[in-house]
PDB file of C-alpha atoms in Angstrom:
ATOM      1  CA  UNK L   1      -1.698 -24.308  15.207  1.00  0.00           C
ATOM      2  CA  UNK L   2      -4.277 -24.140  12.165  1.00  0.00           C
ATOM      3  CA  UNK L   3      -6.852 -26.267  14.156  1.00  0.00           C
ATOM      4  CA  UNK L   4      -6.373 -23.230  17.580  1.00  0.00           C
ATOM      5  CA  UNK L   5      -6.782 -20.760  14.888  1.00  0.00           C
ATOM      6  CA  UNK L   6      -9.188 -22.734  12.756  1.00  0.00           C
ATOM      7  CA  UNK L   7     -11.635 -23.300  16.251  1.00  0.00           C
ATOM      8  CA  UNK L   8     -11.478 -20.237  17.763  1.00  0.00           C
ATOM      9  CA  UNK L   9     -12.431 -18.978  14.477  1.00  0.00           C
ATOM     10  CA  UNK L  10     -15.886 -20.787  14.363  1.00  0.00           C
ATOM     11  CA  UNK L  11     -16.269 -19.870  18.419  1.00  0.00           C
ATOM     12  CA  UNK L  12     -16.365 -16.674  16.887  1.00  0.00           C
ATOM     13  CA  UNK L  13     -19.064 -16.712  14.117  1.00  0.00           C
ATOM     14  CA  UNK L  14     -20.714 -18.221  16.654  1.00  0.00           C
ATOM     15  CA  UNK L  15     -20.828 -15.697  18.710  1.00  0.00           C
ATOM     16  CA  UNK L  16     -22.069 -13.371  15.966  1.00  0.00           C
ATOM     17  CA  UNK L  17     -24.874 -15.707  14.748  1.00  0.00           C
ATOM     18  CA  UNK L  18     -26.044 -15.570  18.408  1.00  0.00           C
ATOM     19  CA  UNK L  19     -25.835 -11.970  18.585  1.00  0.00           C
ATOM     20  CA  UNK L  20     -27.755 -11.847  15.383  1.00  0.00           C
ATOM     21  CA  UNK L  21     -24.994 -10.444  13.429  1.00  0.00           C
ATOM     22  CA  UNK L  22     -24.618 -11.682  10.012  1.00  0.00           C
ATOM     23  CA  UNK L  23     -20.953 -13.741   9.052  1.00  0.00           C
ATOM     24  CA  UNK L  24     -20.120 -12.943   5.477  1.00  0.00           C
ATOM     25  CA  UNK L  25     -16.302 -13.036   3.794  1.00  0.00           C
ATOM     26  CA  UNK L  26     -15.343  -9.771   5.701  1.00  0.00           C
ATOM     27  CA  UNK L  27     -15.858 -11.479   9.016  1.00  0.00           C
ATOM     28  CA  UNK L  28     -12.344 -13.399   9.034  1.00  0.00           C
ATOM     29  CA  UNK L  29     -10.997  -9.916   8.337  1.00  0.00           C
ATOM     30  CA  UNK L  30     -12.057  -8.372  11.727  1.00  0.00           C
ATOM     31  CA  UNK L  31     -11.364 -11.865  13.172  1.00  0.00           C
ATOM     32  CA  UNK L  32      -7.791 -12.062  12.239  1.00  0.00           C
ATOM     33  CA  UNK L  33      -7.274  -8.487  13.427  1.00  0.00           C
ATOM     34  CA  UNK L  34      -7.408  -9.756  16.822  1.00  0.00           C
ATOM     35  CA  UNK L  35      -5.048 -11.782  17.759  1.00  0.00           C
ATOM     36  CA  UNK L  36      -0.816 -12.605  16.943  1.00  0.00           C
ATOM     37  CA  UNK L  37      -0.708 -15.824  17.679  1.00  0.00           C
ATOM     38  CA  UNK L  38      -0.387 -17.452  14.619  1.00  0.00           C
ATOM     39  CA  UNK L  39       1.988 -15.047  12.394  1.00  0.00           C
ATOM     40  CA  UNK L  40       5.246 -16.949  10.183  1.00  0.00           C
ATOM     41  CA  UNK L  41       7.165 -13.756  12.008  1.00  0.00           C
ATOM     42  CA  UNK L  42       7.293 -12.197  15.601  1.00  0.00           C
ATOM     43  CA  UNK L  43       6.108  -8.619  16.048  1.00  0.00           C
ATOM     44  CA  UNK L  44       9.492  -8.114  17.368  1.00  0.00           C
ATOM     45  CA  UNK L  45      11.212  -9.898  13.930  1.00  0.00           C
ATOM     46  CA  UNK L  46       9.046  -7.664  11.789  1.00  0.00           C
ATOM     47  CA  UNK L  47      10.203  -4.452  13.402  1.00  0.00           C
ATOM     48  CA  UNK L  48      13.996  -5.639  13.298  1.00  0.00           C
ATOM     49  CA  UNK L  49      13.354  -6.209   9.756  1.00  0.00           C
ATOM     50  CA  UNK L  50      11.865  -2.839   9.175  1.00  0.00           C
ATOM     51  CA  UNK L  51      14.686  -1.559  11.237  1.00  0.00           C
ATOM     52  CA  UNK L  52      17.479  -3.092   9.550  1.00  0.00           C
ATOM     53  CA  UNK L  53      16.471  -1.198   6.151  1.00  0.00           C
ATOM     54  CA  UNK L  54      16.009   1.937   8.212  1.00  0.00           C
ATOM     55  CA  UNK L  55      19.188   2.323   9.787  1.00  0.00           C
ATOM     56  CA  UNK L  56      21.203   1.281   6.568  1.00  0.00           C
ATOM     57  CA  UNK L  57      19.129   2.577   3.674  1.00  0.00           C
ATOM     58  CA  UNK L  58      20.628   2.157  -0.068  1.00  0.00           C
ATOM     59  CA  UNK L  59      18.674   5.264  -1.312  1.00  0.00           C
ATOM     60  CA  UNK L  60      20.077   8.591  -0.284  1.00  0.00           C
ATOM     61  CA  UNK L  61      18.357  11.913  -0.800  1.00  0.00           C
ATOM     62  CA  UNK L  62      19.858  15.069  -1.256  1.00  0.00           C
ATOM     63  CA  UNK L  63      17.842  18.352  -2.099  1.00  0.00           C
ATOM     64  CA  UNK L  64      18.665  20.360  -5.423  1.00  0.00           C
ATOM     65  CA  UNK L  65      17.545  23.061  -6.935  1.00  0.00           C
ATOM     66  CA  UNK L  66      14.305  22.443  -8.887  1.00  0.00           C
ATOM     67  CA  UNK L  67      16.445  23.536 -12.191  1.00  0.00           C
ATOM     68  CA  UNK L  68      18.923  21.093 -11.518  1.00  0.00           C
ATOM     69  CA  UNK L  69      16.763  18.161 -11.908  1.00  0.00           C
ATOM     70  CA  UNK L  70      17.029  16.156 -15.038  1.00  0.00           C
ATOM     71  CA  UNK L  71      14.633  15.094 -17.407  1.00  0.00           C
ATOM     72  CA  UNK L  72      12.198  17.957 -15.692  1.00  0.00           C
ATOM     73  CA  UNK L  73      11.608  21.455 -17.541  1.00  0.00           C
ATOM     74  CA  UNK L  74       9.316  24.458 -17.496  1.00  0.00           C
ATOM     75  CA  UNK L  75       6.555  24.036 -20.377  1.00  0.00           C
ATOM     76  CA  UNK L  76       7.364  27.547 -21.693  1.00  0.00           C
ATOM     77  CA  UNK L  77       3.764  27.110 -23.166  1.00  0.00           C
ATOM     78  CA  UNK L  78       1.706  25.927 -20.295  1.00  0.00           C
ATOM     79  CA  UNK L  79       4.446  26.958 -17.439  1.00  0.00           C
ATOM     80  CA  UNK L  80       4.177  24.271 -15.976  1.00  0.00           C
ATOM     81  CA  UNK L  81       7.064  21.719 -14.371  1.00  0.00           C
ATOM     82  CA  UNK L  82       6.557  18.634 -16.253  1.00  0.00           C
ATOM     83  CA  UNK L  83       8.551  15.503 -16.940  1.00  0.00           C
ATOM     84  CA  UNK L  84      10.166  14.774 -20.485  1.00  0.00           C
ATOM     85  CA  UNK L  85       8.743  11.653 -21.401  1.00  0.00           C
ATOM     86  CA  UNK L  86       5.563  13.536 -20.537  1.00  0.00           C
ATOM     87  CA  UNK L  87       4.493  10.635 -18.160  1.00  0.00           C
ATOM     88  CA  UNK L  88       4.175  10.781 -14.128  1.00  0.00           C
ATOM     89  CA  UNK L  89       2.627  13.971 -13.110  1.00  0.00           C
ATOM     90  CA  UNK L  90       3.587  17.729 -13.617  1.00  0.00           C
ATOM     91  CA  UNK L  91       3.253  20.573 -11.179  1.00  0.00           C
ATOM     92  CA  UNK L  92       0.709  23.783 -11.862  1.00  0.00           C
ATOM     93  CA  UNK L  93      -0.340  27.050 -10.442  1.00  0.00           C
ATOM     94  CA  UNK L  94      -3.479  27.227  -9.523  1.00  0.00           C
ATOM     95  CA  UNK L  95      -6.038  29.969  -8.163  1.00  0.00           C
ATOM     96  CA  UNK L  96      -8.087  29.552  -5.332  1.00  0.00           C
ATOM     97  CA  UNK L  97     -11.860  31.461  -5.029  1.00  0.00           C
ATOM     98  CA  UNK L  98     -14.851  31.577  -3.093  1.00  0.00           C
ATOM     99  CA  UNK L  99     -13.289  30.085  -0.108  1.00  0.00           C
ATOM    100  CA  UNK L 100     -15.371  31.836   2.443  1.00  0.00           C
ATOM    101  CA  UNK L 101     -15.377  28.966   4.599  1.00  0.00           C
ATOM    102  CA  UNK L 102     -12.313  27.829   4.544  1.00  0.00           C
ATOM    103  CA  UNK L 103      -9.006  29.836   6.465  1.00  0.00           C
ATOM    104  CA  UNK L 104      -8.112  31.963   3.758  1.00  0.00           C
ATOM    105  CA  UNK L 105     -11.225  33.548   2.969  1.00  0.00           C
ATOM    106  CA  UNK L 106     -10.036  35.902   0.299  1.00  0.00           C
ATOM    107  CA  UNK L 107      -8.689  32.743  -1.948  1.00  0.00           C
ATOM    108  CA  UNK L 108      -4.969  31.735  -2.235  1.00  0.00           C
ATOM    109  CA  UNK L 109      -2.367  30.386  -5.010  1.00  0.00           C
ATOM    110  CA  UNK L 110      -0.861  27.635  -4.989  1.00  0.00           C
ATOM    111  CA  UNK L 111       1.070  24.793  -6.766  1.00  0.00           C
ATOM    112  CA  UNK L 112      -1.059  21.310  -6.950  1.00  0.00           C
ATOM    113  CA  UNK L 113       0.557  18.143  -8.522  1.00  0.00           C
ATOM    114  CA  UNK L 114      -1.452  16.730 -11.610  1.00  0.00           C
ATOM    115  CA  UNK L 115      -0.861  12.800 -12.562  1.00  0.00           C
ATOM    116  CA  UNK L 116      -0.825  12.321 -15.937  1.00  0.00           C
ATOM    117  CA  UNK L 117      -4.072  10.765 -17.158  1.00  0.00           C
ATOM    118  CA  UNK L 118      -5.494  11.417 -13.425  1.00  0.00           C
ATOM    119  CA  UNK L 119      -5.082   7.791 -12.642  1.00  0.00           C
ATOM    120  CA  UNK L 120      -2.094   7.679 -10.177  1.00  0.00           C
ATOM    121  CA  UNK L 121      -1.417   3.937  -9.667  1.00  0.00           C
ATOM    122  CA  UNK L 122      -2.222   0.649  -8.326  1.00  0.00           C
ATOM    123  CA  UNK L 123      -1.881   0.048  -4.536  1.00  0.00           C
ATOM    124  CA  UNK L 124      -1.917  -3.844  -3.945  1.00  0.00           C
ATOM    125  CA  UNK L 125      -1.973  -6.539  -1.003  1.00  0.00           C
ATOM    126  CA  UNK L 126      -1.529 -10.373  -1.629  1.00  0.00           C
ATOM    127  CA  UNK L 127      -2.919 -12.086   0.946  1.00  0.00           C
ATOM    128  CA  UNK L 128      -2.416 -15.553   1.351  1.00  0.00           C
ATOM    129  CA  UNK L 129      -2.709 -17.855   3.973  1.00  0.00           C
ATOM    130  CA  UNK L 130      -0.136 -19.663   5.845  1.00  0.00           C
ATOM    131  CA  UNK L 131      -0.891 -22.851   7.806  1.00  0.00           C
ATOM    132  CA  UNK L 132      -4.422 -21.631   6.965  1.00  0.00           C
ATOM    133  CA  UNK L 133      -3.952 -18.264   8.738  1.00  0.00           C
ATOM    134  CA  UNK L 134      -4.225 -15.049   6.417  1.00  0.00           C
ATOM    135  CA  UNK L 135      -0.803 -12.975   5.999  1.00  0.00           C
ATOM    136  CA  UNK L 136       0.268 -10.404   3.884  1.00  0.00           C
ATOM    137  CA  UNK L 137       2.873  -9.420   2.139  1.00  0.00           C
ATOM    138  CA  UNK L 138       4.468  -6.193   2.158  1.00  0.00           C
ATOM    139  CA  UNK L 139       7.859  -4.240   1.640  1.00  0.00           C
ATOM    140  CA  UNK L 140      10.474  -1.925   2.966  1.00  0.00           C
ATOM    141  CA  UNK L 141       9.894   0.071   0.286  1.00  0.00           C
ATOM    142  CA  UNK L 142      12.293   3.416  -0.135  1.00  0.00           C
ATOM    143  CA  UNK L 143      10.628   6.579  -1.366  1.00  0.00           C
ATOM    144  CA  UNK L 144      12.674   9.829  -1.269  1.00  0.00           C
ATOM    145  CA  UNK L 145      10.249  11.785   0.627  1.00  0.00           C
ATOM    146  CA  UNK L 146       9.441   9.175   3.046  1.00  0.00           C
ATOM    147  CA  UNK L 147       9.357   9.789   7.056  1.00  0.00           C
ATOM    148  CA  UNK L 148      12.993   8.000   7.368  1.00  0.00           C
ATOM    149  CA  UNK L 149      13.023   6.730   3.785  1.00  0.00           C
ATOM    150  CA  UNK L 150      11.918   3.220   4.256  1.00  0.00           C
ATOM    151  CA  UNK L 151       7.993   2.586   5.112  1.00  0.00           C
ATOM    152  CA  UNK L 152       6.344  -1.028   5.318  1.00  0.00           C
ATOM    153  CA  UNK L 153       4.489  -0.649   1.927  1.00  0.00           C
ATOM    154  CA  UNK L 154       1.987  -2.789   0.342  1.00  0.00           C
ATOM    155  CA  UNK L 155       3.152  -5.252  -1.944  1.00  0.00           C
ATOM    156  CA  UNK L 156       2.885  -3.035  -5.252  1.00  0.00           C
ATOM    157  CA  UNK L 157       2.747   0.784  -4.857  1.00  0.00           C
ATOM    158  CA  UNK L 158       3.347   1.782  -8.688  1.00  0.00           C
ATOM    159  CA  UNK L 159       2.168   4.508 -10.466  1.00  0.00           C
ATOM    160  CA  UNK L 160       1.163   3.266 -14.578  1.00  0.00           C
ATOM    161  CA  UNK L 161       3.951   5.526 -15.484  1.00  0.00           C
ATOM    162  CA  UNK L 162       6.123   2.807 -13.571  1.00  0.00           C
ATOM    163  CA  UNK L 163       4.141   0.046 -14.908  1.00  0.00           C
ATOM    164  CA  UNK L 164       4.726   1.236 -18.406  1.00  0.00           C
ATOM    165  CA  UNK L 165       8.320   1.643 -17.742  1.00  0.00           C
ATOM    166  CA  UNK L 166       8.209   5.348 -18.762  1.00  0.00           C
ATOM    167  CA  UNK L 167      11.132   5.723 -16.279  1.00  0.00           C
ATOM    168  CA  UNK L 168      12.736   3.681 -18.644  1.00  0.00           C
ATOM    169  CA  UNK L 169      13.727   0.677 -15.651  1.00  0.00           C
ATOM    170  CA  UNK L 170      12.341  -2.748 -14.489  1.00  0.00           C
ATOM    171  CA  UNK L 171       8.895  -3.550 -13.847  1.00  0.00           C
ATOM    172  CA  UNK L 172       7.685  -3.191 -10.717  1.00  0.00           C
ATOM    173  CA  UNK L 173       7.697  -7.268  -8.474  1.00  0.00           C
ATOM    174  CA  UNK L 174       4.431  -8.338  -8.371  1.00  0.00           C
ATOM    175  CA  UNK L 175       2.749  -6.178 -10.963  1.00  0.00           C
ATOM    176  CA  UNK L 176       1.403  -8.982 -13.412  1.00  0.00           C
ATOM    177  CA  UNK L 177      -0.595 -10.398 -10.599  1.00  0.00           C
ATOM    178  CA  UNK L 178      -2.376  -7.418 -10.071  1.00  0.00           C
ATOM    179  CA  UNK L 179      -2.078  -6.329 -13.346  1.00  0.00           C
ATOM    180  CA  UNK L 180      -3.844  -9.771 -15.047  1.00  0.00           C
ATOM    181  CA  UNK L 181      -5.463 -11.267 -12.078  1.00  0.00           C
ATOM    182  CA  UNK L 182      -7.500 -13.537 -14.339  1.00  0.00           C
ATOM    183  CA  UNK L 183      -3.849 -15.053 -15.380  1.00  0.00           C
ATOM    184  CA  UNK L 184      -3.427 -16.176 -11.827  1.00  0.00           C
ATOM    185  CA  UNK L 185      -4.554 -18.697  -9.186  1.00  0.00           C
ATOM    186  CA  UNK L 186      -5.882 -15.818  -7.266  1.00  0.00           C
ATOM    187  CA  UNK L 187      -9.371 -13.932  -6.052  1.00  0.00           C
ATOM    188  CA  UNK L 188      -9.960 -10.349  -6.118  1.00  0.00           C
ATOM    189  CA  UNK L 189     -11.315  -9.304  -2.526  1.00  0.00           C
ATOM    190  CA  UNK L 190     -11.031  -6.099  -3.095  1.00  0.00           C
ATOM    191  CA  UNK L 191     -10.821  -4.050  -6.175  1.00  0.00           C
ATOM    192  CA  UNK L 192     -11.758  -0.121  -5.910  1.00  0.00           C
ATOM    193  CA  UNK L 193     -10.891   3.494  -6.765  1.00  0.00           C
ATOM    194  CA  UNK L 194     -10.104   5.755  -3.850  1.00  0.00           C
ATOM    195  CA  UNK L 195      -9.503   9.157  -3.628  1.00  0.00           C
ATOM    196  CA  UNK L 196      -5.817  10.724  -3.019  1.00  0.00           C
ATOM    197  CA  UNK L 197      -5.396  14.018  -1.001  1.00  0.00           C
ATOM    198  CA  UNK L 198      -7.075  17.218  -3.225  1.00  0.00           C
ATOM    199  CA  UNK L 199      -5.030  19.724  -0.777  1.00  0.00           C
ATOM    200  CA  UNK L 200      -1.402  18.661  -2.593  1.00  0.00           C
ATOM    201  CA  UNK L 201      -3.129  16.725  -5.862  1.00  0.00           C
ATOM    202  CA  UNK L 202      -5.531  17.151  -8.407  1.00  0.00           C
ATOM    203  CA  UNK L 203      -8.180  15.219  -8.802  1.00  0.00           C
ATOM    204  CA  UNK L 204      -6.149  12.149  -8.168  1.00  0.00           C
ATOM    205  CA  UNK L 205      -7.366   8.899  -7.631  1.00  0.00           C
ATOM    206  CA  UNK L 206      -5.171   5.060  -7.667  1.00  0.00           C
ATOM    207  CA  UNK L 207      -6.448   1.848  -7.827  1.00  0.00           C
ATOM    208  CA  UNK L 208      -6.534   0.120  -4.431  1.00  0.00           C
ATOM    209  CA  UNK L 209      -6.565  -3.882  -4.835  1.00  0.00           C
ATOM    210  CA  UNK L 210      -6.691  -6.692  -2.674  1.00  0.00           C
ATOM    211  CA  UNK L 211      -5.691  -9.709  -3.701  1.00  0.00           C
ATOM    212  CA  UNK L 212      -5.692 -13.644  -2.254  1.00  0.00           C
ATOM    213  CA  UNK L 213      -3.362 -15.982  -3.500  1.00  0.00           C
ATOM    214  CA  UNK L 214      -4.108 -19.201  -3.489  1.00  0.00           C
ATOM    215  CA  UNK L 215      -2.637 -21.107  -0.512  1.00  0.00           C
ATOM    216  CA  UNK L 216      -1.943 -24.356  -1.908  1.00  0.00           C
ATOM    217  CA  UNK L 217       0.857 -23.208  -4.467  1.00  0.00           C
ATOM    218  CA  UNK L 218       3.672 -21.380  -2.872  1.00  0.00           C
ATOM    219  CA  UNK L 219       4.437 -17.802  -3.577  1.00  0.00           C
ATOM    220  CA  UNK L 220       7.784 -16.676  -2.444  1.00  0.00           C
ATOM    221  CA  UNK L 221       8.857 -13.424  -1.464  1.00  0.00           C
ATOM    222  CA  UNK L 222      11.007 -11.983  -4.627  1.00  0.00           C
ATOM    223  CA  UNK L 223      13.428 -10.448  -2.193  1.00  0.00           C
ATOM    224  CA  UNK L 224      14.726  -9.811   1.709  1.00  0.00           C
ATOM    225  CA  UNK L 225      12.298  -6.781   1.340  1.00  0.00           C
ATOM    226  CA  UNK L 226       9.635  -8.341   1.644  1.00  0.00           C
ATOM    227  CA  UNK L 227       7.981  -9.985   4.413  1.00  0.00           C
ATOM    228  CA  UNK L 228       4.779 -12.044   5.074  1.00  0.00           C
ATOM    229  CA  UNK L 229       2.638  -9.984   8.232  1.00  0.00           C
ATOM    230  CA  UNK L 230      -0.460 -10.622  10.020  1.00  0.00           C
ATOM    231  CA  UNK L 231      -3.468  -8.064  10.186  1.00  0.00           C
ATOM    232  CA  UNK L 232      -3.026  -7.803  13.713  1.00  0.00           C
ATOM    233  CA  UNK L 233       0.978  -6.962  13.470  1.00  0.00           C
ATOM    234  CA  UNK L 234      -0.301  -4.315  10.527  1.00  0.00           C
ATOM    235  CA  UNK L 235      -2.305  -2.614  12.814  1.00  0.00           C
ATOM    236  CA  UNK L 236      -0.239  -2.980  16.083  1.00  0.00           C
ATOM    237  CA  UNK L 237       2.462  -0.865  14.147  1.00  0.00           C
ATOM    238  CA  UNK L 238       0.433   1.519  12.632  1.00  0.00           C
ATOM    239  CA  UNK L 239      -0.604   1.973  16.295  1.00  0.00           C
ATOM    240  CA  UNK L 240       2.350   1.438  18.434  1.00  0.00           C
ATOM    241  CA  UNK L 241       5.197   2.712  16.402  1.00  0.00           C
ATOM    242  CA  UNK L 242       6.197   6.126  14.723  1.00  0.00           C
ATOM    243  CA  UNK L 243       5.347   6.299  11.084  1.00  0.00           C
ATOM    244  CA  UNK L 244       6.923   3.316   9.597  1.00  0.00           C
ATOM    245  CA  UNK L 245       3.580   1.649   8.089  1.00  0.00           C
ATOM    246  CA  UNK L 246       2.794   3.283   4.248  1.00  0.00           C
ATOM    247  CA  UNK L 247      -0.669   5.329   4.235  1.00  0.00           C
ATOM    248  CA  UNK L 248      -1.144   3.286   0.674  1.00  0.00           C
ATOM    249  CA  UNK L 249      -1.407   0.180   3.650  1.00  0.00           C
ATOM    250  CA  UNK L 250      -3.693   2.066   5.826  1.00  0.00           C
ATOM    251  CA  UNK L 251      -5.843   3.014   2.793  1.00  0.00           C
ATOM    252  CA  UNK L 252      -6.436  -0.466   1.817  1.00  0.00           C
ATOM    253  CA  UNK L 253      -6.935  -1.860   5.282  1.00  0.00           C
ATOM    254  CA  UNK L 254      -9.914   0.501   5.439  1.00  0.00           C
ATOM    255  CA  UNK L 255     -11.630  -1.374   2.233  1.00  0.00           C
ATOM    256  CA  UNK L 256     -12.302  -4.100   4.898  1.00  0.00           C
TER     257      UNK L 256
END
């Protein structure tokens, strides 16, 4: 298997260097987005996987009135919704003008959520290889306001409210990789601030990482959550199925 995947890799640098493209690091990325035939898992086992969680999720999610929720208050100073450690984000009014060329011409209110400190999160991928071929590993990850709670998520999606434990629970699996990569037999591929979506946040940015592990000393997934996939299976479900692969995935796929 690793010498297939191993030749027809070369065959295809090859074929670049003919065609006067240049091969660099991000080459193997396109390369491995190409074909399946080297993943630990079936395409098929993956989606079982996925679906398993799906069908029998341990999260359940029940809407409440916005007083109702605990720990979260109206600032009577500020009026704003905010948490009472004073961590994760809060949620203001805001007043739209000089939107001429946008629907509403005349402006608009509306309510935007703010992240403490501006700095949502990190968003990581390990990648490692396995029998040389590069994986990576990612979770059925429940969210309350997910499309059918579970999404395949990258392997840390934590906000540094989480990583700081403000919620007062565990740390997040995974986080002291990405947290102290220098710590770790690792190499940072891909290590970059992207922008979140202004239209629901404000001026909200995370951390998007991408991180390779070094194949030669085993790292085990923590849990039956997670689950080693191929670039190609990554894309072939963001392509082929119905909103089960986490935008934080897609984000950091386009990186590379």
């Amino acid at each position: 298997m690793k010498n297939s995947y191993k030749e027809k890799r070369a065959n295809y640098y090859n074929f670049l260097e003919s065609q006067g493209y240049i091969v660099d690091p991000l080459s193997e990325l396109k390369f491995e987005a190409l074909t399946d035939n080297y993943s630990l898992h079936t395409t098929q086992e993956i989606l079982d996987w996925y679906l398993s969680y799906k069908e029998s999720p341990e999260m359940s999610v029940e809407q409440i009135p916005l007083s109702e929720c605990r720990e979260w208050s109206i600032d009577p100073t500020s009026g704003s919704i905010r948490h009472s450690s004073g961590e994760f984000y809060s949620v203001e009014g805001f007043r739209v003008t000089g939107s001429a060329s946008r629907e509403v011409k005349n402006g608009w209110d509306q309510p935007l959520l703010t992240q403490t400190g501006f700095d949502g999160g990190i968003l990581g991928l390990i990648r490692q290889r396995k029998n040389h071929v590069p994986h990576y590993l990612v979770e059925a990850k429940e969210e309350p306001g997910n499309y059918n709670i579970v999404q395949i998520s990258p392997t840390l999606q934590a906000t540094f409210s989480n990583l700081k434990k403000a919620h007062l629970g565990r740390q997040p699996s995974y986080s002291e990789i990405f947290l102290n990569p220098e710590d770790h037999p690792v190499e940072v591929l891909f290590d970059q601030w992207t922008s979140e979506d202004g239209g629901r946040l404000f001026n909200k940015r995370n951390r998007s990482m991408l991180i390779e592990y070094d194949e030669n000393i085993n790292l085990d997934c923590i849990s039956d959550r997670f689950r080693w996939m191929t670039l190609f299976q990554i894309k072939k479900l963001i392509r082929d199925e119905n909103a089960i692969i986490a935008p934080h995935i897609r984000g950091i796929i386009s990186g590379f």
